[in-house]
mmCIF file of C-alpha atoms in Angstrom:
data_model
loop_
_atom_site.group_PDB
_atom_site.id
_atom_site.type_symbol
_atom_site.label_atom_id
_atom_site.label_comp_id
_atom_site.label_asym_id
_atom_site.label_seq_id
_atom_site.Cartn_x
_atom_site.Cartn_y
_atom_site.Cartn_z
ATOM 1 C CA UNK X 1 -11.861 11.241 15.912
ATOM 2 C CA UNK X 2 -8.077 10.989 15.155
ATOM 3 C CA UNK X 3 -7.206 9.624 11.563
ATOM 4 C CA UNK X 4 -3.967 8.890 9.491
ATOM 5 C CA UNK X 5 -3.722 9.466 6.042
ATOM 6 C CA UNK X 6 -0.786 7.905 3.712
ATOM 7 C CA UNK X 7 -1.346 9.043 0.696
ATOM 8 C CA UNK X 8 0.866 6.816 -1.080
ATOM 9 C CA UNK X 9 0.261 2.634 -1.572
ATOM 10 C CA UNK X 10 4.096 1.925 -3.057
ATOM 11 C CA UNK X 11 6.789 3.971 -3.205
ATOM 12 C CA UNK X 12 9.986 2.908 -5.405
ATOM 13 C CA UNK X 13 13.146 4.569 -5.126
ATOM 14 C CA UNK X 14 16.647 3.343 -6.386
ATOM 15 C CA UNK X 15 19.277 2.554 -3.771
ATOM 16 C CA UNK X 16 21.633 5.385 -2.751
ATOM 17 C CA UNK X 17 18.700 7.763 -3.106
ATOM 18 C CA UNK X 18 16.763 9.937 -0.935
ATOM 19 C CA UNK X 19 13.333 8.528 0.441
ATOM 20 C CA UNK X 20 10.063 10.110 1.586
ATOM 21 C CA UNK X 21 6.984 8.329 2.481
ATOM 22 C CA UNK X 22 4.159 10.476 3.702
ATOM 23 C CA UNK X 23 1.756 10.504 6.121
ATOM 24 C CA UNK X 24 -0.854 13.674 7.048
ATOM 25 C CA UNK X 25 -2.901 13.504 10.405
ATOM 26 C CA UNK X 26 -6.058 14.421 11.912
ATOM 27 C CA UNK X 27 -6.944 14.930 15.729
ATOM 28 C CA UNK X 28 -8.614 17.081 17.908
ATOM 29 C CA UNK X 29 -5.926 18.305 19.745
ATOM 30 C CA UNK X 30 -2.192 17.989 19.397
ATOM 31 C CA UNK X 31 -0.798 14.993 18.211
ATOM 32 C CA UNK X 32 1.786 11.972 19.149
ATOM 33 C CA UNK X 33 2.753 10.871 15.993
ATOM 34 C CA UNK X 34 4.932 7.091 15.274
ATOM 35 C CA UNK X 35 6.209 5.563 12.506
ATOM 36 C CA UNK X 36 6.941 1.494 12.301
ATOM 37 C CA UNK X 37 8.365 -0.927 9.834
ATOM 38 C CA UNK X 38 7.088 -3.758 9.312
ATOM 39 C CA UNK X 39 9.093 -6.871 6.879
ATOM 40 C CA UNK X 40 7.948 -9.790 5.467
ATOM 41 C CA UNK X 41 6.252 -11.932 8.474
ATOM 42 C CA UNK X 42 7.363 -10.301 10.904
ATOM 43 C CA UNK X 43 5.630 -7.924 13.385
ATOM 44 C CA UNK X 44 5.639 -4.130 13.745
ATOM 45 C CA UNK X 45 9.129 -2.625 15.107
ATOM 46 C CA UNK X 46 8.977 1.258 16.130
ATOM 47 C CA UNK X 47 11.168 3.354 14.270
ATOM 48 C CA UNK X 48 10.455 7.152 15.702
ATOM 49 C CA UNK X 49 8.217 8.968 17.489
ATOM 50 C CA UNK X 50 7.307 12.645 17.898
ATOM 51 C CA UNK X 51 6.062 13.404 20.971
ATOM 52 C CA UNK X 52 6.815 17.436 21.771
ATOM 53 C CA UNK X 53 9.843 19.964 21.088
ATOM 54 C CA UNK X 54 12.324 19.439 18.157
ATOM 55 C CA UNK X 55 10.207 19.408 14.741
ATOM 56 C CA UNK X 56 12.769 17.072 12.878
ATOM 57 C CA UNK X 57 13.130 13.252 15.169
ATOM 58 C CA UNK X 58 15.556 11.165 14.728
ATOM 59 C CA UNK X 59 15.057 7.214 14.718
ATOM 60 C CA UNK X 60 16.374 3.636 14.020
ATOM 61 C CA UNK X 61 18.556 2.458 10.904
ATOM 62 C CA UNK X 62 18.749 6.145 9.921
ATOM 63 C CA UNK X 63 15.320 7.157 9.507
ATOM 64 C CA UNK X 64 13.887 10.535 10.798
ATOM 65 C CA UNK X 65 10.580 12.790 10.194
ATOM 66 C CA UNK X 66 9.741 16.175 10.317
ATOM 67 C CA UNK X 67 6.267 17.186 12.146
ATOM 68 C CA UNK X 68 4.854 20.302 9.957
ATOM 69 C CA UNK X 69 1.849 21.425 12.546
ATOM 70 C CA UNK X 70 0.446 23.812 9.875
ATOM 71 C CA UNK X 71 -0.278 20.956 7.539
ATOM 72 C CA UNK X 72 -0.763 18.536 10.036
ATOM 73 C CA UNK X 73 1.927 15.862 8.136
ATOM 74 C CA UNK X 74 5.131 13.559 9.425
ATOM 75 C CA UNK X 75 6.231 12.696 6.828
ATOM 76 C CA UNK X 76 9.186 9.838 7.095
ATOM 77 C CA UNK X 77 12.702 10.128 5.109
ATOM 78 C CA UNK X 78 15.997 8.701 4.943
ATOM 79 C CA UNK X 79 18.904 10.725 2.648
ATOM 80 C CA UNK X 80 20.408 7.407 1.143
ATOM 81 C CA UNK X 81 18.183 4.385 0.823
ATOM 82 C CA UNK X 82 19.016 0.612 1.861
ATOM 83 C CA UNK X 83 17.807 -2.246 -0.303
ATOM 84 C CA UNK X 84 17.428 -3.771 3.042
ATOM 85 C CA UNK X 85 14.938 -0.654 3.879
ATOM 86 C CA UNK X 86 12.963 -2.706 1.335
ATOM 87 C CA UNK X 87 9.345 -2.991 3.835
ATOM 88 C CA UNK X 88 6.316 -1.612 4.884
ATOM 89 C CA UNK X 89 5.961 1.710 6.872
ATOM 90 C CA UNK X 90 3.029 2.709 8.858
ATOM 91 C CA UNK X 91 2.563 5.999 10.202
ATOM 92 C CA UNK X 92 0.319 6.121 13.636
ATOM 93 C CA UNK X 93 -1.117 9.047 15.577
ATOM 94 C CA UNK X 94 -2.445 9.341 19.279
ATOM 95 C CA UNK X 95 -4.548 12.657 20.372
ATOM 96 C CA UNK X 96 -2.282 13.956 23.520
ATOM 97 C CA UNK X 97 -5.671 14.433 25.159
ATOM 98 C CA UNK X 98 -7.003 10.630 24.842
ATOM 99 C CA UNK X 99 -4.778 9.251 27.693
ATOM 100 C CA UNK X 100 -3.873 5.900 27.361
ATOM 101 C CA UNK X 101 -5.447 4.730 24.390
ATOM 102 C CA UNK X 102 -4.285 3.074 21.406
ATOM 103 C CA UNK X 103 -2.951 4.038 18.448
ATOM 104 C CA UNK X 104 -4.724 4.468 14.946
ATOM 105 C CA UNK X 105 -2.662 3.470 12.201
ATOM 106 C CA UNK X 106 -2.621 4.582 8.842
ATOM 107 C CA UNK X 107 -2.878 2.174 5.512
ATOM 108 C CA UNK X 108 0.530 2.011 4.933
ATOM 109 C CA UNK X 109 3.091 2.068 2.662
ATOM 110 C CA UNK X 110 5.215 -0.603 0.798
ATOM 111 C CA UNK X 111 8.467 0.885 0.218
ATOM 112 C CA UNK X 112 11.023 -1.030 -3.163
ATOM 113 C CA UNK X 113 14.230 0.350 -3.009
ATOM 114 C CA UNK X 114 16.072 -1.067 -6.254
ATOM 115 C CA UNK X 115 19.635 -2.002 -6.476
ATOM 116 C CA UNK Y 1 11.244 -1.607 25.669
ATOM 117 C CA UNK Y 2 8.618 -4.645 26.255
ATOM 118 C CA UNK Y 3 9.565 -8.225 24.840
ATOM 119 C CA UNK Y 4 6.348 -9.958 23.693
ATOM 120 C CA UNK Y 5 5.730 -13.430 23.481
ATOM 121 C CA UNK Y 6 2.872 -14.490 21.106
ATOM 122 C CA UNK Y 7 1.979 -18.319 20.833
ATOM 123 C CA UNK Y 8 0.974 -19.918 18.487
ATOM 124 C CA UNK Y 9 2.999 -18.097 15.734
ATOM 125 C CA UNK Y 10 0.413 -19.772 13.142
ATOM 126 C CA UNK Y 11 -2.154 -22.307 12.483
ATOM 127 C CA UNK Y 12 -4.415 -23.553 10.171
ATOM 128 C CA UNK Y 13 -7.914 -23.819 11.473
ATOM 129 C CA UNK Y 14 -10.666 -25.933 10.507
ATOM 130 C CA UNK Y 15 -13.812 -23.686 9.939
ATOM 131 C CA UNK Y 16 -16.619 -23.669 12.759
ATOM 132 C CA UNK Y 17 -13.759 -24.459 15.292
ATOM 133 C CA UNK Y 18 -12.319 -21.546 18.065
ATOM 134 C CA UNK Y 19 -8.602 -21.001 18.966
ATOM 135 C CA UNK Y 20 -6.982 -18.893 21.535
ATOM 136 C CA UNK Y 21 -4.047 -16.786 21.126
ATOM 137 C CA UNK Y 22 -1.697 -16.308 24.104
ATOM 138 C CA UNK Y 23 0.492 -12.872 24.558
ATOM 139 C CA UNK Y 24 2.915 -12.774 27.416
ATOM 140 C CA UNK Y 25 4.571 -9.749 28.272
ATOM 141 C CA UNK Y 26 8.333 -9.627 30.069
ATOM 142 C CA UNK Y 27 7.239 -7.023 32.231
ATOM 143 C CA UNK Y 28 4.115 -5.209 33.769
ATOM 144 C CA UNK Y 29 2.355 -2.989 31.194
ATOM 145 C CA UNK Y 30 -0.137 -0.584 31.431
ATOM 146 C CA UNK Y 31 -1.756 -1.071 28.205
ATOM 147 C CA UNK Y 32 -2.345 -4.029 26.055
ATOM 148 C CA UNK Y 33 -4.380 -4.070 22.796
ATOM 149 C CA UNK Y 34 -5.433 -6.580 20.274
ATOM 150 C CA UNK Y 35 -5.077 -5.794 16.752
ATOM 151 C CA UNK Y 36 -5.801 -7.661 13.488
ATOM 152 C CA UNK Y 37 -4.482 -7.267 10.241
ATOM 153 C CA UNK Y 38 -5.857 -8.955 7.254
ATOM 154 C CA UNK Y 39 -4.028 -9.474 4.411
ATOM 155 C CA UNK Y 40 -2.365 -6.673 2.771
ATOM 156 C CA UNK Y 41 -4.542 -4.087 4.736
ATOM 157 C CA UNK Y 42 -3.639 -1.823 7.750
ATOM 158 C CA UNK Y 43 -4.024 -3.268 11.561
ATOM 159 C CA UNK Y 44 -7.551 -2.725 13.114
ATOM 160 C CA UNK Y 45 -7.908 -2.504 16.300
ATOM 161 C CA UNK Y 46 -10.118 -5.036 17.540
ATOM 162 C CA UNK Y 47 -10.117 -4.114 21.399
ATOM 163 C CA UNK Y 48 -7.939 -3.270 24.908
ATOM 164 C CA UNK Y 49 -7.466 -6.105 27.206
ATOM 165 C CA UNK Y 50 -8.430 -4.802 30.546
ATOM 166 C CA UNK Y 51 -6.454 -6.211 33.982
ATOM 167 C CA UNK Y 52 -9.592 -7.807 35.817
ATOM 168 C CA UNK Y 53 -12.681 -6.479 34.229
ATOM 169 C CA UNK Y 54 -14.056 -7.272 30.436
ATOM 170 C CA UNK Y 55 -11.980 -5.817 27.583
ATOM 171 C CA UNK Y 56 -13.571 -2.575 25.651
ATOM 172 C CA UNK Y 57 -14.176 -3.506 22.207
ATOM 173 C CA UNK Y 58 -14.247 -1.856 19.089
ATOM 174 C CA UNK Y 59 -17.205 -1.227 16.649
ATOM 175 C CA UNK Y 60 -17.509 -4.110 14.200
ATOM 176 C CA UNK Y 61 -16.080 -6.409 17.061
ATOM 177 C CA UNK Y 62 -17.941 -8.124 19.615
ATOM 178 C CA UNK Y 63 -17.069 -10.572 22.805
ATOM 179 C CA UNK Y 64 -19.086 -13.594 21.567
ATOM 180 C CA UNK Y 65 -16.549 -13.479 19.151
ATOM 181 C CA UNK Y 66 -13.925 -12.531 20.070
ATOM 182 C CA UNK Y 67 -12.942 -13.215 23.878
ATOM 183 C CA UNK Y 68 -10.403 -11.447 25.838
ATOM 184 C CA UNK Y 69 -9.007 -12.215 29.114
ATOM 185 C CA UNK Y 70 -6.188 -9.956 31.051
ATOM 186 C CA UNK Y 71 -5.929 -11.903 34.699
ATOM 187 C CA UNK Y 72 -2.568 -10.023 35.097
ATOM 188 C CA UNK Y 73 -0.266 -6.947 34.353
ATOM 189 C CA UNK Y 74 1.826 -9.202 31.808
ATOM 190 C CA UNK Y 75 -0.759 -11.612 29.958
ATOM 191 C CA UNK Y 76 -3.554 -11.788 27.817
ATOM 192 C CA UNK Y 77 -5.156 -14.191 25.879
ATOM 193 C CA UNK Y 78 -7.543 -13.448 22.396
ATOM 194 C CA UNK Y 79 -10.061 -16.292 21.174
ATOM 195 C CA UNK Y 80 -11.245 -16.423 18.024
ATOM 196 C CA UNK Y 81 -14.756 -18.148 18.038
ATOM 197 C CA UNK Y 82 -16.805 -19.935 15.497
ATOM 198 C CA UNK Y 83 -14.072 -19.121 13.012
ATOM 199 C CA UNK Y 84 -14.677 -18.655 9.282
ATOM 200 C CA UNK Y 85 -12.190 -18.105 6.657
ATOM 201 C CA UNK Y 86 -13.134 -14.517 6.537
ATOM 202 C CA UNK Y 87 -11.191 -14.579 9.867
ATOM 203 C CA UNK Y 88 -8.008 -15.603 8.376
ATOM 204 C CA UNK Y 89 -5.693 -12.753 9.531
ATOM 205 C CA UNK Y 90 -3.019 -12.024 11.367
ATOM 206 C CA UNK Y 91 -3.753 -11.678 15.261
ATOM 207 C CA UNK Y 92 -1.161 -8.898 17.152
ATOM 208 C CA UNK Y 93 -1.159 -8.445 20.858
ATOM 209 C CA UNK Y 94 -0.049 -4.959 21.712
ATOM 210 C CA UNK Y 95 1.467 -2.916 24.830
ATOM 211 C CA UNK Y 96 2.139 0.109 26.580
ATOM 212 C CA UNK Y 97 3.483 1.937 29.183
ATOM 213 C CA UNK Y 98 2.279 5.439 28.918
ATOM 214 C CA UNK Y 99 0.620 7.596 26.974
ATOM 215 C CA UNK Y 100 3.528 9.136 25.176
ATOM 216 C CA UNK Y 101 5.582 6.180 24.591
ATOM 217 C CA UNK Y 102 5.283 4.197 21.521
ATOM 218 C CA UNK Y 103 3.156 0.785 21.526
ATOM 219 C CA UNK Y 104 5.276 -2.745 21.084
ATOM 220 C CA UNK Y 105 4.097 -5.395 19.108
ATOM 221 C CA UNK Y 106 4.761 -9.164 19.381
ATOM 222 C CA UNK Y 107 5.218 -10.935 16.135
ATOM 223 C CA UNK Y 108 1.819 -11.774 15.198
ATOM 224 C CA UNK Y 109 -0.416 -15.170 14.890
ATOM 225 C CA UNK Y 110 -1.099 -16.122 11.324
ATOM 226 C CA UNK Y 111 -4.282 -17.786 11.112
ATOM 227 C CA UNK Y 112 -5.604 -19.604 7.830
ATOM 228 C CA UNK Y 113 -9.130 -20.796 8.344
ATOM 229 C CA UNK Y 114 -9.936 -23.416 5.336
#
């Protein structure tokens, strides 16, 4: 069974400085691993995926993540965070061997960047 | 990318009474999945439409409940039967093209059941 973990409920960083929200994985094989934002009544817009090759992606509004196989995390980051970055982030995996299935999401993350 | 229509955008629903939740899709998609995500939690996945045969549904979901049609490539609809305010949620249609590409999402239905 494939599983997301995000460890984290809220995390709070001031604007200007560097942001990590993590997210750890579990699947049976190798994974396809997503990130999306998601603001206030709205729905879910794709930020970056990692799908094979380069460890560290690179996404939308300056967002990337860097797959770690050996401890299974993808963990999302920005160097200088928006107030506007203000949202919440969902990490989401797919096993490579499930085909066209859908994605299972993790619990997500509300993310307060402070002026 | 896939643009996805969702309709209605929200209601308020009496309890005992169904609605149905249309998703339209600017292109033909491979996949399309209905999720739900109550408030303040994660999206479930409550099952995938399937083009001309019965959708597959996830454990803890059923069809009396929760029908699904998928007569084409680039629509769907989702009813929610019998509702109860425990259904109160918002309702998000879902696509694909392949199994490596992300999944869009249209912008949800918000339903209040009083």
């Amino acid at each position: 069974a494939q599983s997301v973990a995000q460890p984290e409920d809220q995390v709070n960083v001031a604007e200007g400085n560097p942001l990590t929200v993590k997210c750890t994985y579990s699947v049976s094989g190798n994974p396809y691993l997503f990130w999306y934002v998601q603001y206030p009544n709205r729905g879910l817009q794709f930020l970056l995926k990692y799908i094979t090759g380069d460890n560290l992606v690179k996404g939308s509004y300056g967002f990337e993540a860097e797959f770690n196989k050996s401890q299974t995390s993808f963990h999302l980051k920005k160097p200088s965070a928006l107030v506007s970055d203000s949202a919440l982030y969902f990490c989401a995996v797919r096993d490579i061997n499930s085909g066209n299935t859908p994605l299972v999401f993790g619990k997500g993350t509300r993310l307060s960047v402070i002026a | 990318s896939a643009v996805i229509s969702q309709k209605p955008s929200r209601d308020i629903c009496q309890r005992g009474t169904s609605l149905t939740i249309q998703c339209q899709v600017d292109s033909q998609v491979t996949m399309m999945f209905w999720y739900r995500q109550q408030p303040g939690q994660s999206l479930t996945l409550i099952a995938t439409a399937n083009q001309g045969s019965e959708a597959t549904y996830e454990s803890g979901f059923v069809i009396d409940k929760f029908p699904i049609s998928r007569p084409n490539l680039t629509f769907s609809t989702l009813t929610v039967s019998n509702m109860s305010p425990e259904d109160s949620s918002i309702y998000l249609c879902s696509v694909g093209t392949s199994s490596t590409g992300e999944l869009f999402f249209g912008e949800g239905s918000r339903l209040t059941v009083l």
